Amino acid sequence: MAGKVQQLTHQAERQAISVMLDGFLKHLKSKEDRTETYLKIVDLAEKFYGAGANKDTLNAVREYVKNPENRWMRFINRVVDETDHHYAKTMLLNLGYEAFFRGTKTIRENRKKYNCNIPWLILFDPTMACNLHCVGCWSGTYGHKSSLTFEEMDKIVTEGKELGAHLYMLTGGEPTVRMNDIFKLAEKHNDCFFGLYSNSTLINDEMAERVRQLGNITFMLSIEGTEETNDARRGSGHYEAAMKAMDILKKHGIVFGTSICYTRANVEAVTSDAFFHLLEEKGARFGFYFHLMPVGNNAVPELMPTVEQRKYMIDRIRYVRSPESNIEFFPMDFQNDGEYVGGCIAGGRNYFHINSNGDAEPCVFIHFSNTNIKNNTILEMLQSPLFMAYHEGQPFNRNQLRPCPMLENPQLLREMVQATGAHQTNLESPEDVDHLCAKCDDYAKEWAPVADEIWASETHKKPSYENYTQEKREHPELAAFEHADGSVRIDV
Ligand code: SF4
């Protein structure tokens, strides 16, 4: 009975917010009183956050929105102008109201209740089938045949939602190969938002129109610089397909982004002014940058960025996000932005990955597991040994430019995998943890002194939370918990 009442309250609240958003968006689209409308949205956010609202931050936002010439106001106004009304409303409802406001509250409660990580987003692979064969792509190492059934994908979302997760990202393989099932899933879970990492090749007008109508799907399109650097890795004709997909998504008023793997060979091409302006003009509004990881037996470690290139990435991405830049595109660097999210987000701390065989892995790059969606619930996955080792170990390094237990602290992944008995999950080409981590040892050693120098030269804001075992670290007797280099010893 209590559950039913709660459900009705939720539906009524969602409906009321939907009506308000309709009004806000109409005002914003008419370009009249935009500042006043933004201020009303901030007031609404404050109301929903309740006691959890950070007054200082909200007041700073209020000041910022008052000037339409501010860099990010120009950016937001452009997104408002270019986005379909229904799509924008559904995105705000599902990402803003469901995920940020309701979801975050539920997640925080469940972290305490279950004493484990509870994620904000779950990444899963509908299928490993892919029509491309990119150089250095680890996904092929799982084999191209495995797929999750619709029922398994539905189980992931249903159980994830109960824990508070309303954001799902889909990779693979090429997720659009399973577009009918994805549409079914997005329709059934119309209070969630789905982001597809896609190679673009199957996106067409019909697909984009259905996406617009549903309003709760976006795409992160793979693209790597110029036609030359892109097609060298992804195959001839891919660049053209990505450009065409962007035109289609823009035409249908869909907010979309990019997924960019930076390597020793393309780092300059994927961060040039010309490339950013091209993405901007094509309608891409945000981009995830991923450092090439030497995962899998067919990895190409020689393509990992050099120390100098990684330093350059830190400066370049931060510049593009700074008020000085005029690029209307928001890039995020998965490897260098650790400080904004408290270090490694994997193991369910903010996210985890379920591969197309159903194995739950702490991160899309960490192919080890003790648990599978065919036999376990999402909560059981989060409480499985390797995930609990992540929970106990995070943050893995005080220096959040060295966040990863594999890339920058490879000894830690060895320790965790050995201590938890997690098995490797690459079916076609098994790779043990020593083989994987050996490819990171030299990189980690070379990067450490440079990263430490950068970290020491900057001031850092304390993240709002790192994890829930943090209290332990604040006790001096636990100093022995750390290795001499600042990385954390894992006690499982
Ligand atoms: S395991 Fe490494 S790559 Fe994955 S989220 Fe953590 S720091 Fe990032």
Short mmCIF file of C-alpha atoms and ligand atoms in Angstrom, two decimals:
data_model
loop_
_atom_site.label_atom_id
_atom_site.label_comp_id
_atom_site.label_asym_id
_atom_site.label_seq_id
_atom_site.Cartn_x
_atom_site.Cartn_y
_atom_site.Cartn_z
CA MET A 1 0.00 0.00 0.00
CA ALA A 2 2.77 2.43 1.02
CA GLY A 3 4.55 1.59 -2.24
CA LYS A 4 1.43 2.37 -4.28
CA VAL A 5 0.92 5.73 -2.53
CA GLN A 6 4.58 6.56 -3.15
CA GLN A 7 4.18 5.66 -6.82
CA LEU A 8 1.11 7.88 -7.17
CA THR A 9 2.91 10.78 -5.46
CA HIS A 10 5.83 10.31 -7.82
CA GLN A 11 3.59 10.30 -10.88
CA ALA A 12 1.72 13.41 -9.73
CA GLU A 13 5.00 15.20 -8.99
CA ARG A 14 6.43 14.22 -12.38
CA GLN A 15 3.30 15.45 -14.10
CA ALA A 16 3.44 18.80 -12.26
CA ILE A 17 7.10 19.26 -13.20
CA SER A 18 6.36 18.30 -16.77
CA VAL A 19 3.78 21.11 -16.98
CA MET A 20 6.25 23.60 -15.46
CA LEU A 21 9.01 22.55 -17.86
CA ASP A 22 6.62 22.98 -20.78
CA GLY A 23 6.08 26.57 -19.72
CA PHE A 24 9.77 27.25 -19.10
CA LEU A 25 10.77 25.84 -22.47
CA LYS A 26 8.10 27.82 -24.32
CA HIS A 27 9.40 31.01 -22.70
CA LEU A 28 13.00 30.14 -23.47
CA LYS A 29 12.16 29.29 -27.08
CA SER A 30 10.34 32.61 -27.51
CA LYS A 31 13.62 34.27 -26.41
CA GLU A 32 11.68 36.61 -24.10
CA ASP A 33 12.59 36.92 -20.41
CA ARG A 34 15.17 34.20 -20.65
CA THR A 35 17.00 35.39 -17.54
CA GLU A 36 13.80 35.39 -15.52
CA THR A 37 13.00 31.85 -16.68
CA TYR A 38 16.47 30.59 -15.79
CA LEU A 39 16.10 32.12 -12.32
CA LYS A 40 12.79 30.30 -11.88
CA ILE A 41 14.47 27.01 -12.86
CA VAL A 42 17.18 27.59 -10.21
CA ASP A 43 14.43 28.25 -7.63
CA LEU A 44 12.77 25.00 -8.61
CA ALA A 45 16.05 23.12 -8.26
CA GLU A 46 16.53 24.59 -4.80
CA LYS A 47 13.06 23.46 -3.79
CA PHE A 48 13.71 19.90 -4.89
CA TYR A 49 17.12 19.59 -3.31
CA GLY A 50 15.56 20.78 -0.03
CA ALA A 51 17.99 20.55 2.88
CA GLY A 52 20.64 19.08 0.55
CA ALA A 53 20.77 22.26 -1.57
CA ASN A 54 24.11 24.08 -1.58
CA LYS A 55 23.02 27.71 -1.17
CA ASP A 56 26.40 29.17 -2.17
CA THR A 57 26.46 27.22 -5.42
CA LEU A 58 22.86 28.10 -6.25
CA ASN A 59 23.49 31.78 -5.57
CA ALA A 60 26.57 31.71 -7.79
CA VAL A 61 24.44 30.13 -10.54
CA ARG A 62 21.81 32.89 -10.05
CA GLU A 63 24.47 35.55 -10.61
CA TYR A 64 25.87 33.74 -13.63
CA VAL A 65 22.56 33.34 -15.48
CA LYS A 66 21.89 37.06 -15.22
CA ASN A 67 24.38 37.76 -17.99
CA PRO A 68 23.29 36.20 -21.33
CA GLU A 69 26.75 36.96 -22.73
CA ASN A 70 28.45 34.61 -20.29
CA ARG A 71 30.08 31.78 -22.13
CA TRP A 72 27.94 28.95 -20.77
CA MET A 73 24.73 30.98 -21.09
CA ARG A 74 25.45 31.39 -24.79
CA PHE A 75 26.03 27.65 -24.93
CA ILE A 76 22.79 26.79 -23.08
CA ASN A 77 20.78 29.19 -25.21
CA ARG A 78 22.15 27.57 -28.33
CA VAL A 79 21.14 24.11 -27.05
CA VAL A 80 17.64 25.44 -26.24
CA ASP A 81 17.30 26.95 -29.72
CA GLU A 82 18.43 23.81 -31.54
CA THR A 83 16.66 21.14 -29.50
CA ASP A 84 13.19 19.76 -30.21
CA HIS A 85 10.70 20.88 -27.52
CA HIS A 86 9.40 17.41 -26.57
CA TYR A 87 12.91 15.95 -26.60
CA ALA A 88 14.24 18.76 -24.38
CA LYS A 89 11.38 18.37 -21.91
CA THR A 90 11.76 14.59 -21.64
CA MET A 91 15.53 14.90 -21.26
CA LEU A 92 15.13 17.44 -18.44
CA LEU A 93 12.51 15.29 -16.73
CA ASN A 94 14.54 12.10 -16.88
CA LEU A 95 18.03 13.45 -16.38
CA GLY A 96 17.17 16.40 -14.14
CA TYR A 97 14.18 15.35 -12.09
CA GLU A 98 14.49 11.51 -12.06
CA ALA A 99 18.26 11.04 -12.09
CA PHE A 100 19.65 14.12 -10.33
CA PHE A 101 16.93 14.87 -7.80
CA ARG A 102 15.00 11.70 -7.00
CA GLY A 103 17.71 9.23 -8.00
CA THR A 104 20.48 10.91 -6.02
CA LYS A 105 18.40 10.87 -2.84
CA THR A 106 17.61 7.15 -3.26
CA ILE A 107 21.23 6.34 -4.07
CA ARG A 108 22.51 8.11 -0.97
CA GLU A 109 20.04 6.24 1.24
CA ASN A 110 20.92 2.90 -0.34
CA ARG A 111 24.68 3.45 0.01
CA LYS A 112 24.17 3.65 3.75
CA LYS A 113 21.57 0.91 3.91
CA TYR A 114 23.58 -1.67 1.96
CA ASN A 115 27.08 -0.47 2.88
CA CYS A 116 28.36 -0.77 -0.68
CA ASN A 117 28.73 1.41 -3.75
CA ILE A 118 25.45 2.33 -5.47
CA PRO A 119 25.93 3.84 -8.94
CA TRP A 120 24.34 6.76 -10.65
CA LEU A 121 24.72 5.14 -14.03
CA ILE A 122 25.02 1.61 -15.38
CA LEU A 123 26.81 0.84 -18.64
CA PHE A 124 25.92 -2.35 -20.50
CA ASP A 125 26.55 -4.01 -23.85
CA PRO A 126 23.42 -5.17 -25.69
CA THR A 127 25.65 -7.07 -28.11
CA MET A 128 29.27 -7.55 -29.09
CA ALA A 129 28.31 -7.66 -32.75
CA CYS A 130 29.87 -4.75 -34.64
CA ASN A 131 30.13 -3.92 -38.32
CA LEU A 132 33.55 -2.24 -37.91
CA HIS A 133 36.97 -3.54 -36.81
CA CYS A 134 38.85 -0.60 -35.32
CA VAL A 135 42.56 -0.83 -34.56
CA GLY A 136 43.21 -1.44 -30.83
CA CYS A 137 39.51 -1.83 -29.94
CA TRP A 138 39.22 -4.15 -26.94
CA SER A 139 35.57 -5.03 -27.57
CA GLY A 140 36.41 -7.63 -30.18
CA THR A 141 38.33 -9.56 -27.52
CA TYR A 142 35.03 -10.73 -26.01
CA GLY A 143 34.12 -12.41 -29.26
CA HIS A 144 31.53 -11.02 -31.65
CA LYS A 145 28.67 -13.36 -30.90
CA SER A 146 27.42 -12.76 -27.36
CA SER A 147 24.35 -10.60 -26.67
CA LEU A 148 22.15 -9.77 -23.71
CA THR A 149 18.51 -10.82 -24.11
CA PHE A 150 15.81 -8.17 -23.85
CA GLU A 151 14.78 -9.72 -20.50
CA GLU A 152 18.34 -9.35 -19.17
CA MET A 153 18.50 -5.69 -20.25
CA ASP A 154 15.10 -5.12 -18.70
CA LYS A 155 16.31 -6.75 -15.45
CA ILE A 156 19.33 -4.42 -15.36
CA VAL A 157 17.16 -1.30 -15.72
CA THR A 158 14.34 -2.47 -13.43
CA GLU A 159 16.68 -3.38 -10.58
CA GLY A 160 18.98 -0.43 -11.20
CA LYS A 161 16.02 1.94 -10.94
CA GLU A 162 14.97 0.45 -7.61
CA LEU A 163 18.42 1.39 -6.29
CA GLY A 164 18.16 4.92 -7.74
CA ALA A 165 19.99 4.66 -11.10
CA HIS A 166 18.09 6.38 -13.92
CA LEU A 167 20.92 6.78 -16.42
CA TYR A 168 22.03 3.90 -18.65
CA MET A 169 24.77 3.93 -21.22
CA LEU A 170 25.01 1.28 -23.89
CA THR A 171 28.15 0.25 -25.68
CA GLY A 172 29.43 -2.94 -27.26
CA GLY A 173 29.81 -3.91 -30.04
CA GLU A 174 27.51 -1.55 -31.87
CA PRO A 175 24.34 -1.01 -29.80
CA THR A 176 22.24 0.22 -32.75
CA VAL A 177 22.40 -3.35 -34.11
CA ARG A 178 19.79 -3.98 -31.34
CA MET A 179 17.78 -0.80 -31.90
CA ASN A 180 14.35 -2.47 -31.81
CA ASP A 181 15.03 -3.87 -28.32
CA ILE A 182 16.53 -0.55 -27.23
CA PHE A 183 13.39 1.29 -28.36
CA LYS A 184 11.28 -1.24 -26.42
CA LEU A 185 13.44 -0.70 -23.33
CA ALA A 186 13.34 3.10 -23.58
CA GLU A 187 9.57 3.02 -24.03
CA LYS A 188 9.04 0.74 -21.04
CA HIS A 189 11.42 2.71 -18.80
CA ASN A 190 10.29 6.15 -19.85
CA ASP A 191 11.58 7.63 -16.58
CA CYS A 192 15.19 6.73 -17.50
CA PHE A 193 17.67 8.19 -19.95
CA PHE A 194 19.75 6.07 -22.35
CA GLY A 195 23.04 7.08 -24.00
CA LEU A 196 24.36 4.96 -26.87
CA TYR A 197 28.05 4.85 -27.80
CA SER A 198 27.68 4.36 -31.52
CA ASN A 199 29.84 4.16 -34.62
CA SER A 200 27.12 6.18 -36.50
CA THR A 201 26.82 3.87 -39.47
CA LEU A 202 23.26 2.66 -38.81
CA ILE A 203 21.73 6.01 -37.81
CA ASN A 204 19.10 7.17 -40.30
CA ASP A 205 16.09 9.53 -40.42
CA GLU A 206 13.61 6.90 -39.31
CA MET A 207 15.71 6.00 -36.26
CA ALA A 208 16.26 9.66 -35.37
CA GLU A 209 12.54 10.45 -35.60
CA ARG A 210 11.69 7.60 -33.21
CA VAL A 211 14.41 8.85 -30.85
CA ARG A 212 12.91 12.35 -30.99
CA GLN A 213 9.44 11.00 -30.18
CA LEU A 214 10.68 8.92 -27.24
CA GLY A 215 12.88 11.77 -25.96
CA ASN A 216 15.00 9.61 -23.64
CA ILE A 217 17.84 8.44 -25.90
CA THR A 218 21.02 10.19 -26.97
CA PHE A 219 24.12 9.18 -28.88
CA MET A 220 27.84 9.55 -28.28
CA LEU A 221 29.34 9.16 -31.74
CA SER A 222 32.86 7.82 -32.23
CA ILE A 223 35.01 10.23 -34.19
CA GLU A 224 38.74 10.74 -34.12
CA GLY A 225 39.91 13.95 -35.73
CA THR A 226 40.39 14.45 -39.42
CA GLU A 227 39.19 12.07 -42.09
CA GLU A 228 42.74 10.79 -42.28
CA THR A 229 43.30 10.09 -38.56
CA ASN A 230 39.74 8.80 -38.13
CA ASP A 231 39.63 6.40 -41.04
CA ALA A 232 43.16 5.13 -40.35
CA ARG A 233 41.77 3.58 -37.15
CA ARG A 234 38.10 3.02 -37.98
CA GLY A 235 38.22 2.13 -41.64
CA SER A 236 37.64 3.96 -44.90
CA GLY A 237 34.26 5.73 -45.16
CA HIS A 238 33.65 5.94 -41.41
CA TYR A 239 34.32 9.70 -41.18
CA GLU A 240 31.70 10.39 -43.83
CA ALA A 241 29.17 8.16 -42.01
CA ALA A 242 29.79 10.03 -38.74
CA MET A 243 29.28 13.42 -40.45
CA LYS A 244 26.03 12.20 -41.99
CA ALA A 245 24.75 10.87 -38.65
CA MET A 246 25.47 14.24 -36.99
CA ASP A 247 23.50 16.06 -39.70
CA ILE A 248 20.54 13.73 -39.17
CA LEU A 249 20.53 14.07 -35.37
CA LYS A 250 20.86 17.85 -35.58
CA LYS A 251 18.00 18.04 -38.09
CA HIS A 252 15.72 16.13 -35.69
CA GLY A 253 16.57 18.39 -32.74
CA ILE A 254 18.34 15.72 -30.69
CA VAL A 255 21.08 16.59 -28.19
CA PHE A 256 24.07 14.38 -28.88
CA GLY A 257 27.78 14.14 -28.18
CA THR A 258 30.94 12.40 -29.21
CA SER A 259 33.15 9.62 -27.91
CA ILE A 260 36.79 10.16 -28.69
CA CYS A 261 39.67 7.83 -27.93
CA TYR A 262 42.92 9.78 -27.84
CA THR A 263 46.09 8.03 -28.81
CA ARG A 264 49.72 8.83 -29.52
CA ALA A 265 48.77 9.10 -33.19
CA ASN A 266 45.73 11.38 -33.00
CA VAL A 267 45.93 13.53 -29.86
CA GLU A 268 46.59 16.77 -31.74
CA ALA A 269 43.99 16.05 -34.44
CA VAL A 270 41.20 15.36 -31.92
CA THR A 271 41.83 18.56 -29.96
CA SER A 272 42.59 21.10 -32.69
CA ASP A 273 40.53 24.29 -32.96
CA ALA A 274 39.37 23.18 -36.40
CA PHE A 275 38.09 19.85 -35.04
CA PHE A 276 36.24 21.47 -32.13
CA HIS A 277 34.63 24.03 -34.43
CA LEU A 278 33.59 21.27 -36.82
CA LEU A 279 31.87 19.34 -33.99
CA GLU A 280 30.22 22.54 -32.83
CA GLU A 281 28.90 23.33 -36.27
CA LYS A 282 27.69 19.76 -36.78
CA GLY A 283 25.60 20.05 -33.61
CA ALA A 284 27.57 17.90 -31.15
CA ARG A 285 27.37 19.57 -27.74
CA PHE A 286 29.45 17.40 -25.41
CA GLY A 287 32.25 14.90 -25.78
CA PHE A 288 33.82 12.14 -23.73
CA TYR A 289 37.55 11.82 -24.26
CA PHE A 290 39.05 8.43 -23.39
CA HIS A 291 42.78 7.77 -23.00
CA LEU A 292 43.71 4.67 -25.00
CA MET A 293 43.90 1.73 -22.58
CA PRO A 294 46.13 -1.26 -23.41
CA VAL A 295 43.35 -3.76 -22.70
CA GLY A 296 43.20 -7.17 -24.38
CA ASN A 297 45.69 -9.34 -26.20
CA ASN A 298 45.26 -7.38 -29.42
CA ALA A 299 45.88 -4.02 -27.70
CA VAL A 300 48.46 -1.69 -29.19
CA PRO A 301 50.29 -0.23 -26.14
CA GLU A 302 52.55 1.77 -28.47
CA LEU A 303 49.48 3.92 -29.19
CA MET A 304 49.19 5.06 -25.57
CA PRO A 305 49.75 8.83 -25.31
CA THR A 306 53.18 9.98 -24.17
CA VAL A 307 53.66 11.83 -20.88
CA GLU A 308 53.96 15.08 -22.82
CA GLN A 309 50.74 14.37 -24.71
CA ARG A 310 48.87 13.63 -21.49
CA LYS A 311 50.10 16.90 -20.00
CA TYR A 312 48.94 18.65 -23.13
CA MET A 313 45.48 17.04 -22.83
CA ILE A 314 45.04 18.35 -19.29
CA ASP A 315 45.80 21.92 -20.38
CA ARG A 316 43.91 21.74 -23.64
CA ILE A 317 40.61 20.35 -22.33
CA ARG A 318 40.62 22.76 -19.40
CA TYR A 319 41.26 25.65 -21.75
CA VAL A 320 38.33 24.66 -24.00
CA ARG A 321 36.08 24.66 -20.92
CA SER A 322 37.41 27.98 -19.68
CA PRO A 323 35.71 31.39 -20.11
CA GLU A 324 38.51 32.38 -22.54
CA SER A 325 37.51 29.80 -25.13
CA ASN A 326 34.81 30.49 -27.72
CA ILE A 327 34.19 26.82 -28.55
CA GLU A 328 30.56 25.88 -27.87
CA PHE A 329 31.23 22.27 -27.03
CA PHE A 330 31.75 20.72 -23.58
CA PRO A 331 34.57 18.16 -23.50
CA MET A 332 35.19 15.78 -20.57
CA ASP A 333 38.39 13.82 -20.16
CA PHE A 334 37.70 10.47 -18.45
CA GLN A 335 41.32 10.08 -17.32
CA ASN A 336 42.24 13.62 -16.31
CA ASP A 337 39.00 14.85 -14.72
CA GLY A 338 39.20 12.59 -11.68
CA GLU A 339 39.40 15.54 -9.32
CA TYR A 340 35.87 16.66 -10.21
CA VAL A 341 34.38 13.28 -9.29
CA GLY A 342 36.61 12.18 -6.41
CA GLY A 343 38.88 9.85 -8.40
CA CYS A 344 37.98 6.46 -9.86
CA ILE A 345 34.20 6.22 -10.39
CA ALA A 346 34.13 2.49 -11.14
CA GLY A 347 33.00 -0.54 -9.11
CA GLY A 348 29.57 1.06 -8.79
CA ARG A 349 30.85 4.16 -7.00
CA ASN A 350 29.26 6.14 -9.82
CA TYR A 351 29.10 3.47 -12.50
CA PHE A 352 29.93 -0.09 -13.53
CA HIS A 353 29.75 -2.22 -16.66
CA ILE A 354 27.84 -5.36 -17.63
CA ASN A 355 29.24 -7.00 -20.74
CA SER A 356 27.23 -8.77 -23.44
CA ASN A 357 27.80 -12.09 -21.68
CA GLY A 358 26.21 -10.70 -18.50
CA ASP A 359 29.42 -10.43 -16.43
CA ALA A 360 29.50 -7.39 -14.15
CA GLU A 361 32.87 -5.65 -14.36
CA PRO A 362 33.90 -2.67 -12.20
CA CYS A 363 34.75 -0.62 -15.29
CA VAL A 364 34.47 -0.99 -19.03
CA PHE A 365 38.28 -1.29 -19.13
CA ILE A 366 38.60 -3.84 -16.29
CA HIS A 367 37.66 -7.25 -17.65
CA PHE A 368 37.41 -9.20 -14.39
CA SER A 369 34.33 -10.32 -12.51
CA ASN A 370 32.85 -12.56 -9.81
CA THR A 371 29.24 -12.08 -10.80
CA ASN A 372 26.76 -12.32 -13.71
CA ILE A 373 23.30 -10.85 -14.40
CA LYS A 374 22.05 -14.34 -15.32
CA ASN A 375 22.53 -15.48 -11.69
CA ASN A 376 22.72 -12.38 -9.56
CA THR A 377 20.75 -9.24 -8.80
CA ILE A 378 22.28 -5.80 -9.33
CA LEU A 379 22.62 -5.42 -5.57
CA GLU A 380 24.45 -8.77 -5.33
CA MET A 381 26.78 -7.55 -8.08
CA LEU A 382 27.56 -4.39 -6.14
CA GLN A 383 28.33 -6.51 -3.06
CA SER A 384 30.48 -9.03 -4.96
CA PRO A 385 34.15 -9.35 -3.88
CA LEU A 386 35.82 -7.29 -6.62
CA PHE A 387 33.25 -4.48 -6.33
CA MET A 388 33.70 -4.44 -2.56
CA ALA A 389 37.47 -4.23 -3.07
CA TYR A 390 36.84 -1.12 -5.18
CA HIS A 391 34.54 0.23 -2.48
CA GLU A 392 37.19 -0.31 0.18
CA GLY A 393 40.06 0.98 -1.96
CA GLN A 394 38.63 4.18 -3.51
CA PRO A 395 40.11 6.65 -4.04
CA PHE A 396 43.05 4.59 -5.24
CA ASN A 397 45.47 7.47 -5.12
CA ARG A 398 45.53 10.79 -3.33
CA ASN A 399 46.61 12.34 -6.60
CA GLN A 400 43.54 12.25 -8.80
CA LEU A 401 45.61 12.69 -11.91
CA ARG A 402 46.62 9.10 -11.09
CA PRO A 403 43.15 7.69 -10.36
CA CYS A 404 43.15 4.26 -11.96
CA PRO A 405 43.99 0.96 -10.25
CA MET A 406 45.11 -0.31 -13.66
CA LEU A 407 46.70 2.49 -15.70
CA GLU A 408 48.42 4.53 -13.01
CA ASN A 409 48.51 2.08 -10.07
CA PRO A 410 48.72 -1.34 -11.76
CA GLN A 411 49.88 -3.10 -8.60
CA LEU A 412 46.49 -2.38 -7.06
CA LEU A 413 44.51 -4.17 -9.76
CA ARG A 414 46.82 -7.17 -9.45
CA GLU A 415 46.20 -7.22 -5.69
CA MET A 416 42.43 -6.83 -6.01
CA VAL A 417 41.99 -9.47 -8.68
CA GLN A 418 44.19 -11.95 -6.84
CA ALA A 419 42.57 -11.29 -3.44
CA THR A 420 39.01 -11.61 -4.77
CA GLY A 421 39.51 -14.54 -7.15
CA ALA A 422 37.78 -12.56 -9.92
CA HIS A 423 37.95 -14.34 -13.27
CA GLN A 424 38.83 -12.65 -16.54
CA THR A 425 35.88 -12.10 -18.85
CA ASN A 426 37.34 -12.02 -22.34
CA LEU A 427 35.94 -15.21 -23.79
CA GLU A 428 37.85 -15.45 -27.04
CA SER A 429 41.23 -14.22 -25.95
CA PRO A 430 41.81 -14.63 -22.21
CA GLU A 431 44.20 -12.10 -20.68
CA ASP A 432 45.34 -12.54 -17.08
CA VAL A 433 45.83 -9.62 -14.76
CA ASP A 434 49.63 -9.81 -14.79
CA HIS A 435 49.76 -9.64 -18.57
CA LEU A 436 47.40 -6.65 -18.57
CA CYS A 437 49.08 -4.74 -15.75
CA ALA A 438 52.60 -5.37 -17.09
CA LYS A 439 51.62 -3.12 -20.03
CA CYS A 440 50.91 -0.30 -17.57
CA ASP A 441 53.94 -0.59 -15.25
CA ASP A 442 56.33 1.60 -17.23
CA TYR A 443 53.61 4.08 -18.13
CA ALA A 444 52.64 4.43 -14.43
CA LYS A 445 56.26 4.97 -13.37
CA GLU A 446 56.87 7.61 -16.00
CA TRP A 447 53.62 9.46 -15.36
CA ALA A 448 53.82 9.49 -11.53
CA PRO A 449 56.46 12.20 -11.00
CA VAL A 450 54.96 14.45 -13.67
CA ALA A 451 51.43 14.01 -12.33
CA ASP A 452 52.63 14.64 -8.79
CA GLU A 453 54.34 17.85 -9.83
CA ILE A 454 51.19 19.11 -11.59
CA TRP A 455 48.98 18.08 -8.67
CA ALA A 456 51.23 19.78 -6.11
CA SER A 457 51.30 23.00 -8.12
CA GLU A 458 47.50 23.38 -8.11
CA THR A 459 44.92 24.00 -5.43
CA HIS A 460 42.16 21.41 -5.25
CA LYS A 461 38.65 21.53 -3.95
CA LYS A 462 37.76 18.71 -1.62
CA PRO A 463 35.19 16.53 -3.45
CA SER A 464 31.78 16.33 -1.81
CA TYR A 465 32.41 12.63 -1.23
CA GLU A 466 35.01 10.09 -2.17
CA ASN A 467 33.37 7.02 -0.74
CA TYR A 468 31.79 5.76 2.41
CA THR A 469 34.86 4.13 3.89
CA GLN A 470 36.48 7.53 3.88
CA GLU A 471 36.16 7.94 7.64
CA LYS A 472 38.62 5.08 8.01
CA ARG A 473 41.25 7.04 6.14
CA GLU A 474 40.87 10.01 8.41
CA HIS A 475 42.21 8.00 11.34
CA PRO A 476 45.97 8.34 11.65
CA GLU A 477 46.42 4.71 12.69
CA LEU A 478 45.34 3.82 9.18
CA ALA A 479 48.36 5.51 7.62
CA ALA A 480 49.68 2.01 7.01
CA PHE A 481 46.75 1.61 4.65
CA GLU A 482 48.70 3.53 2.03
CA HIS A 483 51.67 2.56 -0.09
CA ALA A 484 54.64 4.91 0.11
CA ASP A 485 53.72 6.41 -3.29
CA GLY A 486 50.27 7.51 -2.07
CA SER A 487 48.31 4.66 -3.67
CA VAL A 488 46.13 2.64 -1.36
CA ARG A 489 46.74 -0.87 -0.06
CA ILE A 490 43.72 -3.11 -0.52
CA ASP A 491 42.51 -5.23 2.39
CA VAL A 492 39.66 -7.41 1.21
S1 SF4 B 1 38.97 1.73 -13.24
FE1 SF4 B 1 40.34 3.26 -14.16
S2 SF4 B 1 39.42 3.76 -16.12
FE2 SF4 B 1 37.85 2.76 -14.89
S3 SF4 B 1 36.78 4.44 -13.87
FE3 SF4 B 1 38.37 3.75 -12.48
S4 SF4 B 1 40.06 5.15 -12.93
FE4 SF4 B 1 38.68 5.28 -14.66
#
